Coordinates of N, CA and C in Angstrom, one line a residue:
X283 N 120.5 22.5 14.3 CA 120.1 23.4 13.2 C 121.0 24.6 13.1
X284 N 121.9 25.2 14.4 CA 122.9 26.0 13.9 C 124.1 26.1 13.0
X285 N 124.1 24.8 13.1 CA 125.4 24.1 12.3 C 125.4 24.4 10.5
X286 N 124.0 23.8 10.7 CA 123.1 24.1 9.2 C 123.2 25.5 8.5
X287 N 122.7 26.2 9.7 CA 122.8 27.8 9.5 C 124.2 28.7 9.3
X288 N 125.3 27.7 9.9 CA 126.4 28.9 10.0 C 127.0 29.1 8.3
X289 N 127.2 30.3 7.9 CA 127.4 30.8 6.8 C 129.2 30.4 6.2
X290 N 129.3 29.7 5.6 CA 130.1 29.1 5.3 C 130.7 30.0 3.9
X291 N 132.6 29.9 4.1 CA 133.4 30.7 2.9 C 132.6 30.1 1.9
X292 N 133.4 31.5 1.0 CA 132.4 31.6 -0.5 C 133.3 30.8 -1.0
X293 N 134.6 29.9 -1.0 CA 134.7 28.9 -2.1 C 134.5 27.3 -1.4
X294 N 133.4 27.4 -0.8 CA 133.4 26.1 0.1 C 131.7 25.7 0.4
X295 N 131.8 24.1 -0.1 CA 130.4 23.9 0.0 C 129.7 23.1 1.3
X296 N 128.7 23.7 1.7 CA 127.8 23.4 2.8 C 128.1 22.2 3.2
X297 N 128.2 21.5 3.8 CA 127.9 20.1 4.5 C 125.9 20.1 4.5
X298 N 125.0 19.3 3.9 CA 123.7 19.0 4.1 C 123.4 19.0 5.5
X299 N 122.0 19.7 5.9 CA 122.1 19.0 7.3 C 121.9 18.0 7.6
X300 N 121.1 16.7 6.6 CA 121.2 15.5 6.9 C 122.4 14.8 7.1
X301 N 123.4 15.4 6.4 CA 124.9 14.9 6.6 C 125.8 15.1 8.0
X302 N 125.3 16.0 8.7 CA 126.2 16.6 9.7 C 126.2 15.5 11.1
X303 N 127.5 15.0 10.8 CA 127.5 14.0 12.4 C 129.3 14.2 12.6
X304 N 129.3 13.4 14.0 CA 130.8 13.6 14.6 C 131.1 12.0 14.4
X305 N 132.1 12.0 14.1 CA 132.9 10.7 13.5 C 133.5 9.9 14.8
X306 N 133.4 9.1 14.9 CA 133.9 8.2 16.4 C 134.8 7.4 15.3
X307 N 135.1 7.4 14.3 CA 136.1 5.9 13.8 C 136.1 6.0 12.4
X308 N 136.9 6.0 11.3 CA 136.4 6.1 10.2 C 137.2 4.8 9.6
X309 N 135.9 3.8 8.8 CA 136.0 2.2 8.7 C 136.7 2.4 7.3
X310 N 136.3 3.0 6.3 CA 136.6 2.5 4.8 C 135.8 1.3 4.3
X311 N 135.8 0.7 3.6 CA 135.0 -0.3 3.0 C 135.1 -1.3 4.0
X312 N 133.4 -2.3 4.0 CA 133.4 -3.2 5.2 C 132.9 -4.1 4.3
X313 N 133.1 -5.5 4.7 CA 132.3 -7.0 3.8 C 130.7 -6.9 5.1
X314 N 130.0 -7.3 4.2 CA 129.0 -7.4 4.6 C 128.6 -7.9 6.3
X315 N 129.7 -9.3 6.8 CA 129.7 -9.9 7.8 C 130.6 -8.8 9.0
X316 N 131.2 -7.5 8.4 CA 131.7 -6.3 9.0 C 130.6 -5.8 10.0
X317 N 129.5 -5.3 8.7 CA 128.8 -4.5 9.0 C 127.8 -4.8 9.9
X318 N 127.8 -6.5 9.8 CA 126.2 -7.3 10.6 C 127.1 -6.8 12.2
X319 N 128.3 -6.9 12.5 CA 129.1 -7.3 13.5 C 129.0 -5.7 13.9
X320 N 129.7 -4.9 13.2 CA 129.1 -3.6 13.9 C 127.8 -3.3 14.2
X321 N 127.1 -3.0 13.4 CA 125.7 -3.4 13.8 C 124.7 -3.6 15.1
X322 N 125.5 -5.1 14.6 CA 125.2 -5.2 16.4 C 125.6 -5.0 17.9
X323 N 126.6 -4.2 17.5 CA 127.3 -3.9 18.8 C 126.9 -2.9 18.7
X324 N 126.3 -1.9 18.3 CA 125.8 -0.5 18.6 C 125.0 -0.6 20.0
X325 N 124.1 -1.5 19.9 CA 123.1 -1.1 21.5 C 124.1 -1.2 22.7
X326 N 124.9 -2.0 22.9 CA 125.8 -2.2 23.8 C 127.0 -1.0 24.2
X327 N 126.9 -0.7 22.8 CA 127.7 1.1 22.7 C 126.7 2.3 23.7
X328 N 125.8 2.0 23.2 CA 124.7 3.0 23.5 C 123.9 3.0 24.7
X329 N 124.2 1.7 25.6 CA 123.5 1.2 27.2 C 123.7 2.3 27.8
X330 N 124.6 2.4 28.1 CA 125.6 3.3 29.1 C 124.8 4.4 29.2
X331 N 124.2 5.5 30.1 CA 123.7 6.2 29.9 C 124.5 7.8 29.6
X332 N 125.3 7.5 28.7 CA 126.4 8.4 28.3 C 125.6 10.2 27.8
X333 N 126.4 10.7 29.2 CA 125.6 12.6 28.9 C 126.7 13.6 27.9
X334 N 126.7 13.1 27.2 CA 126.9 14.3 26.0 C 126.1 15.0 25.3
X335 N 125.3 15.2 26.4 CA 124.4 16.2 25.5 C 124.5 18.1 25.5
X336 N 125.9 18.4 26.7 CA 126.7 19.1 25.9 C 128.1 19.0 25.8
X337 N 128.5 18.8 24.4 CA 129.6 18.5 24.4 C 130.1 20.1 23.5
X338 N 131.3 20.3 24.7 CA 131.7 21.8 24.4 C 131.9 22.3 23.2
X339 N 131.4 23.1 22.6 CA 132.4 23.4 21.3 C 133.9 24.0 21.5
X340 N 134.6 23.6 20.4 CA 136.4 24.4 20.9 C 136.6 25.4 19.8
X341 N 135.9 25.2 18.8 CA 136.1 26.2 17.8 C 136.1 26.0 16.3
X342 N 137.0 27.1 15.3 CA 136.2 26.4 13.9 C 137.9 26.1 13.2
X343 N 138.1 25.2 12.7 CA 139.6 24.9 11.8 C 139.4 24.9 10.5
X344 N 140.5 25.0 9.4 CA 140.8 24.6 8.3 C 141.4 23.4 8.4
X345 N 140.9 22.1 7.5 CA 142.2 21.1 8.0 C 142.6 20.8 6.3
X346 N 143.5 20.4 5.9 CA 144.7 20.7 6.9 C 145.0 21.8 6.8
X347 N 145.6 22.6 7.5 CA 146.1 23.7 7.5 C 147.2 24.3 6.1
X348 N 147.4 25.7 6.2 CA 147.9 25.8 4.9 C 146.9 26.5 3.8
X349 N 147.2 26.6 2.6 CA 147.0 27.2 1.4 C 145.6 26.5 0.7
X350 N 145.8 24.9 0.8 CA 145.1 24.3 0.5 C 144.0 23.7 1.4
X351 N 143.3 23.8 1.9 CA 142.2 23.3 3.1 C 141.2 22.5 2.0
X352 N 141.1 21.3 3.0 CA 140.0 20.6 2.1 C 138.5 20.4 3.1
X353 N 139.0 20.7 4.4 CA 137.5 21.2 5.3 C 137.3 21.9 6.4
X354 N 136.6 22.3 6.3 CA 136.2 23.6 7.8 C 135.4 22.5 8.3
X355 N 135.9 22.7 9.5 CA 135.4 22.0 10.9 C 135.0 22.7 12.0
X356 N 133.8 22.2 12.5 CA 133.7 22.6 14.3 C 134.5 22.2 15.3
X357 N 135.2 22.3 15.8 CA 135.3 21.2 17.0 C 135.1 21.1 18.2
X358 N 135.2 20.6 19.1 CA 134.4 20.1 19.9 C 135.8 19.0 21.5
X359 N 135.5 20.0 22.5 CA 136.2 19.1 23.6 C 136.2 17.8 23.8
X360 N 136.8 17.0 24.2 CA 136.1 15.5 24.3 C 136.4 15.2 25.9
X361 N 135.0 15.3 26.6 CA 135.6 14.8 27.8 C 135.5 13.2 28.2
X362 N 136.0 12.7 29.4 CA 135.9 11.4 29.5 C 134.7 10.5 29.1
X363 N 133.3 11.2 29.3 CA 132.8 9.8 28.6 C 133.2 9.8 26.9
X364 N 133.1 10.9 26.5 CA 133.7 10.5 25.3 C 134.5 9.9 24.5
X365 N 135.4 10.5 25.2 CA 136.5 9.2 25.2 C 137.0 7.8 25.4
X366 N 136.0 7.7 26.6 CA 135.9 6.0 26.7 C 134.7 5.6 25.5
X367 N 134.1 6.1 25.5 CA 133.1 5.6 23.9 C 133.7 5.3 23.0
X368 N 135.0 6.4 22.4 CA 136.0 6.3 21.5 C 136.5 4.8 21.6
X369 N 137.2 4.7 22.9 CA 138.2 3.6 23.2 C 137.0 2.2 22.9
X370 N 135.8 2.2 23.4 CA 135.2 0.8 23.1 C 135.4 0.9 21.7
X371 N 135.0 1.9 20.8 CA 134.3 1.9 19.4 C 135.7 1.1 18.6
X372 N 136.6 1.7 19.0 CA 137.8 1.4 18.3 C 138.4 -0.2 18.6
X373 N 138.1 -0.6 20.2 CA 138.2 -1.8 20.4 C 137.5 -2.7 19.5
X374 N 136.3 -2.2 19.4 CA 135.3 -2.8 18.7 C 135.4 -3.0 16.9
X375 N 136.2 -1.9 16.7 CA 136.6 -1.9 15.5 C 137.9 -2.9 15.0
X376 N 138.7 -3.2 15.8 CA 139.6 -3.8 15.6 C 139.2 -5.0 15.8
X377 N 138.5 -5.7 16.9 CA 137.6 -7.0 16.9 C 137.0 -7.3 15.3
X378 N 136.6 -6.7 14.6 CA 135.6 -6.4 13.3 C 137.0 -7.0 12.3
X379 N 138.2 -6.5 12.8 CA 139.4 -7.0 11.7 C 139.4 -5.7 10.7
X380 N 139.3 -4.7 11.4 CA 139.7 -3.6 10.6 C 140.4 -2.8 11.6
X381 N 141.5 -2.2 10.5 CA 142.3 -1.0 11.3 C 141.9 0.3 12.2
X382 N 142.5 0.6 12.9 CA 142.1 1.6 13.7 C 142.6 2.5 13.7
X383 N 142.2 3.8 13.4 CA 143.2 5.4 12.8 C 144.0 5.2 14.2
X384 N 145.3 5.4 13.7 CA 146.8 6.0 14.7 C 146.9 7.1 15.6
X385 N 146.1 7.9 14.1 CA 145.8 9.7 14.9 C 144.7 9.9 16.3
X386 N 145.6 10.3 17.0 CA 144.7 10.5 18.1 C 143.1 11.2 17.3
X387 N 142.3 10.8 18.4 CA 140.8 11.3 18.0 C 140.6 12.8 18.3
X388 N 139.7 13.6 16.7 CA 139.7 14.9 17.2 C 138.2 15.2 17.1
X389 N 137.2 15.3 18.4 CA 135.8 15.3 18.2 C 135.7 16.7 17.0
X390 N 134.9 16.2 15.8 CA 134.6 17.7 15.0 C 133.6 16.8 14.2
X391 N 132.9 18.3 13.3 CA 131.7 18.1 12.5 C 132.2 18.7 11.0
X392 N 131.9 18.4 10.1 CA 132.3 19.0 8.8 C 131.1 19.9 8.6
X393 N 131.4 21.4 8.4 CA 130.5 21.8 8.5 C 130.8 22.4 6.9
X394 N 131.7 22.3 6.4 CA 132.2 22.7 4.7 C 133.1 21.8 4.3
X395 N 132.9 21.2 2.7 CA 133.9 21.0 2.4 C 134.7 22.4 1.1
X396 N 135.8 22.0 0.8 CA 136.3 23.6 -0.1 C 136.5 22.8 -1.5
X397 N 136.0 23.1 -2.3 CA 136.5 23.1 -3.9 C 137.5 23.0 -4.4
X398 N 137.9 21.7 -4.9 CA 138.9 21.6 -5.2 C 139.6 22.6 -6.5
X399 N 140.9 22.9 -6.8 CA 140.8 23.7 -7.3 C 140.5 25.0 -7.3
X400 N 140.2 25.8 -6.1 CA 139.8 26.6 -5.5 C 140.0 27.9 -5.7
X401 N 141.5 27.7 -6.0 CA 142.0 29.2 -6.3 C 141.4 30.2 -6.9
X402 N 140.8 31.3 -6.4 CA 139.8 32.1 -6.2 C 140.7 33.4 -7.2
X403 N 140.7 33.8 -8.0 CA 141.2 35.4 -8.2 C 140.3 36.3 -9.0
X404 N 140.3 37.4 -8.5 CA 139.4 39.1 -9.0 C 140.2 40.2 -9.6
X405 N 139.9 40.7 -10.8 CA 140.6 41.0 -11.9 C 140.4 42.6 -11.3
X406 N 141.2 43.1 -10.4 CA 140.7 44.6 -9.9 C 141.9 45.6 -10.4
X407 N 141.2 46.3 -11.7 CA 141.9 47.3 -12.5 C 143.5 46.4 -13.1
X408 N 142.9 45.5 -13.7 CA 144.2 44.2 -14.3 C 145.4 43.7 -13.4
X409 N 145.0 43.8 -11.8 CA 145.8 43.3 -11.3 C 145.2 42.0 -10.7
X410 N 145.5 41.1 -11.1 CA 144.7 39.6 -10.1 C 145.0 39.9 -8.7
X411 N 144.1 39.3 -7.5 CA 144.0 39.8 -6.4 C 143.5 38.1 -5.7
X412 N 144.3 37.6 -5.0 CA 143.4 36.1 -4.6 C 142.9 36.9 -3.4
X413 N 141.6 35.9 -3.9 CA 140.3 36.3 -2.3 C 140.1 35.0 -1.8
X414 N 140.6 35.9 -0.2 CA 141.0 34.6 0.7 C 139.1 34.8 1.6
X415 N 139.2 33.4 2.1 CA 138.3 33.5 3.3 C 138.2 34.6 4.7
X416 N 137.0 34.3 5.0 CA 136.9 35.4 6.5 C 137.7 35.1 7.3
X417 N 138.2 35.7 8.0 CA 138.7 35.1 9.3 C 137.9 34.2 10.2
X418 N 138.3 33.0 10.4 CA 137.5 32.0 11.3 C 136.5 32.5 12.8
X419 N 135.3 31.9 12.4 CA 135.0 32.3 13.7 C 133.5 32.4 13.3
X420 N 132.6 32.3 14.3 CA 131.3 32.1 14.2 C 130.6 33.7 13.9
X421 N 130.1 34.1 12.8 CA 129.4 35.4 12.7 C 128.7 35.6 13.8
X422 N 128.4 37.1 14.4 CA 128.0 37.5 15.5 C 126.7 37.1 16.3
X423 N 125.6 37.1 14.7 CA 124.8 36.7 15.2 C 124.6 34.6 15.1
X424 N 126.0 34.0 15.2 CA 125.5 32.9 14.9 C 126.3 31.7 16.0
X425 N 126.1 31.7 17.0 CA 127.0 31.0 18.3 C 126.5 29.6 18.5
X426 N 127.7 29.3 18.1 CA 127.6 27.5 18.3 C 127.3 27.1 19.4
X427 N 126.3 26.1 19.7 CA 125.7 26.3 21.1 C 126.8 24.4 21.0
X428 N 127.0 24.3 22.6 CA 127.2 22.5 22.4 C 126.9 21.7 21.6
X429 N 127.6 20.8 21.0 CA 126.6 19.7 20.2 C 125.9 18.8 21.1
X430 N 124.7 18.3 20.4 CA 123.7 17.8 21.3 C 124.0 16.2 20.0
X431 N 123.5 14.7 20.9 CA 123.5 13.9 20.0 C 122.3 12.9 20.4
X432 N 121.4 12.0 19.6 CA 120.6 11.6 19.9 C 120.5 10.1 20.0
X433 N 121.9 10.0 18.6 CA 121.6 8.3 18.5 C 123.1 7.9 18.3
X434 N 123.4 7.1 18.0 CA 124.8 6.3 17.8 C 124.5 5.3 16.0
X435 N 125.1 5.6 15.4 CA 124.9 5.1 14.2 C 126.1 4.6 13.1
X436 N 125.5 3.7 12.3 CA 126.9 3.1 11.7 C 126.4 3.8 10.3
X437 N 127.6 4.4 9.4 CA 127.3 5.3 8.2 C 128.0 4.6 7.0
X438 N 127.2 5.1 5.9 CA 128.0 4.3 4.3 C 128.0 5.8 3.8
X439 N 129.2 5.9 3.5 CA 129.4 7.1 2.3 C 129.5 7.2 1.0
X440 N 128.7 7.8 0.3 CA 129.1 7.6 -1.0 C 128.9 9.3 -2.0
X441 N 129.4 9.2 -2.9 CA 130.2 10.5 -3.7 C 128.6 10.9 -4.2
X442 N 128.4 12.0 -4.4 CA 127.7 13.0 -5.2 C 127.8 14.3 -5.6
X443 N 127.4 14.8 -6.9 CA 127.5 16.1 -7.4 C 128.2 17.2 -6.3
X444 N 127.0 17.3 -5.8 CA 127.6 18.3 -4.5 C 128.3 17.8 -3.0
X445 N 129.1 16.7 -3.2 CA 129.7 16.3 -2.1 C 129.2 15.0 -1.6
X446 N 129.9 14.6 -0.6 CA 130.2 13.2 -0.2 C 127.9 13.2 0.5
X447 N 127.4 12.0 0.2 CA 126.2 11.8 1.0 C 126.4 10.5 2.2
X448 N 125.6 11.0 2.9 CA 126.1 9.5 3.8 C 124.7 8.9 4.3
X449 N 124.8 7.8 4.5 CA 123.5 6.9 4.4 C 123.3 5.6 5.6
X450 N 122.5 6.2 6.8 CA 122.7 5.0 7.9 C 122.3 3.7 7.6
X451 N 123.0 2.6 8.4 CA 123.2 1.3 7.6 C 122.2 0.4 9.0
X452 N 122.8 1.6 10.2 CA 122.2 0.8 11.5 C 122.4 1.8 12.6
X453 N 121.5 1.6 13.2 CA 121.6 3.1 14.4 C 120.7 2.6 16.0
X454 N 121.0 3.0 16.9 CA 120.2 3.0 18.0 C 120.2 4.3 19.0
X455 N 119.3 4.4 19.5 CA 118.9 5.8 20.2 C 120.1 5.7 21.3
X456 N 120.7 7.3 22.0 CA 121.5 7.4 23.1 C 120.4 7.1 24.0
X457 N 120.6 6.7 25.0 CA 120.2 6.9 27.0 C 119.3 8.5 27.0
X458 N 118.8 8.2 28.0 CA 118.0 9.5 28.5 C 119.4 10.5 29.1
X459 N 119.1 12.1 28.3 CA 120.1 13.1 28.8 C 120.4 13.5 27.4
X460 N 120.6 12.9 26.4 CA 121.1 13.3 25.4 C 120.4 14.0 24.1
X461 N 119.2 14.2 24.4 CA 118.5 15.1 24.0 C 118.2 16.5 22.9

């Protein structure tokens, strides 16, 4: 729920809190016999009694970086279990007959997306003035505590008014610790 709460730039829209999760692999469109196959490999993902239930925060980014940002992110250390979770998911992703991102893995949460078109300017005594965001960083009273995770889940995204919605397809609970 702090995630939910952190006050996000004025040209950038909230992430829902129903929406807010950390991405282990991002699939793009799957055929149906994809998704049974992921699916079912989730409990086998999730045996392990994997303790991420604090996984560090590292801090807050624009990505990409630059003039144009399309999201503010949390991010988040990844330590070894993490990472070997990554490495099954992706094994397991490739098993499925789908590609596997190149880019090394960067644990984060979208906690904004920014407006496209964004360019912000304030007519102060007829001089245009672009108004940039705060300086990064969690307001005083609002400190990202670890993220905590509870389940392992396979997600369908799809477009709406106020931003991307995402909709679980198949999920199973983490091991006791993760809380």
């Amino acid at each position: 729920t702090t995630l939910a709460a952190y006050r996000t730039p004025p040209r950038a829209q909230a992430t829902l809190f129903d929406d807010l999760h950390l991405t282990l692999a991002f699939l793009g469109g799957l055929t149906q016999q994809q998704a049974e196959h992921l699916a079912g490999a989730l409990p086998g993902l999730a045996a392990p009694a994997i303790d991420l239930a604090a996984l560090p925060f590292d801090g807050l980014e624009r990505w990409p970086e630059g003039d144009a940002p399309r999201v503010l992110v949390a991010t988040y250390r990844v330590p070894p279990l993490l990472a070997g979770l990554v490495e099954d998911v992706q094994q397991l992703v490739s098993s499925a007959g789908l590609p596997v991102d190149p880019r090394p893995f960067r644990a984060h949460i979208t906690l904004a997306r920014y407006r496209r078109r964004a360019t912000v300017t304030i007519d102060v005594a007829g001089v245009p003035t672009q108004v940039s965001d705060p300086p990064l960083g969690p307001p005083p009273a609002c400190r990202l505590p670890p993220a905590r995770f509870t389940h392992l889940a396979l997600y369908t995204r799809s477009e709406a008014p106020g931003g991307p919605r995402y909709r679980v397809l198949a999920h199973v609970p983490l091991k006791a610790g993760l809380a």
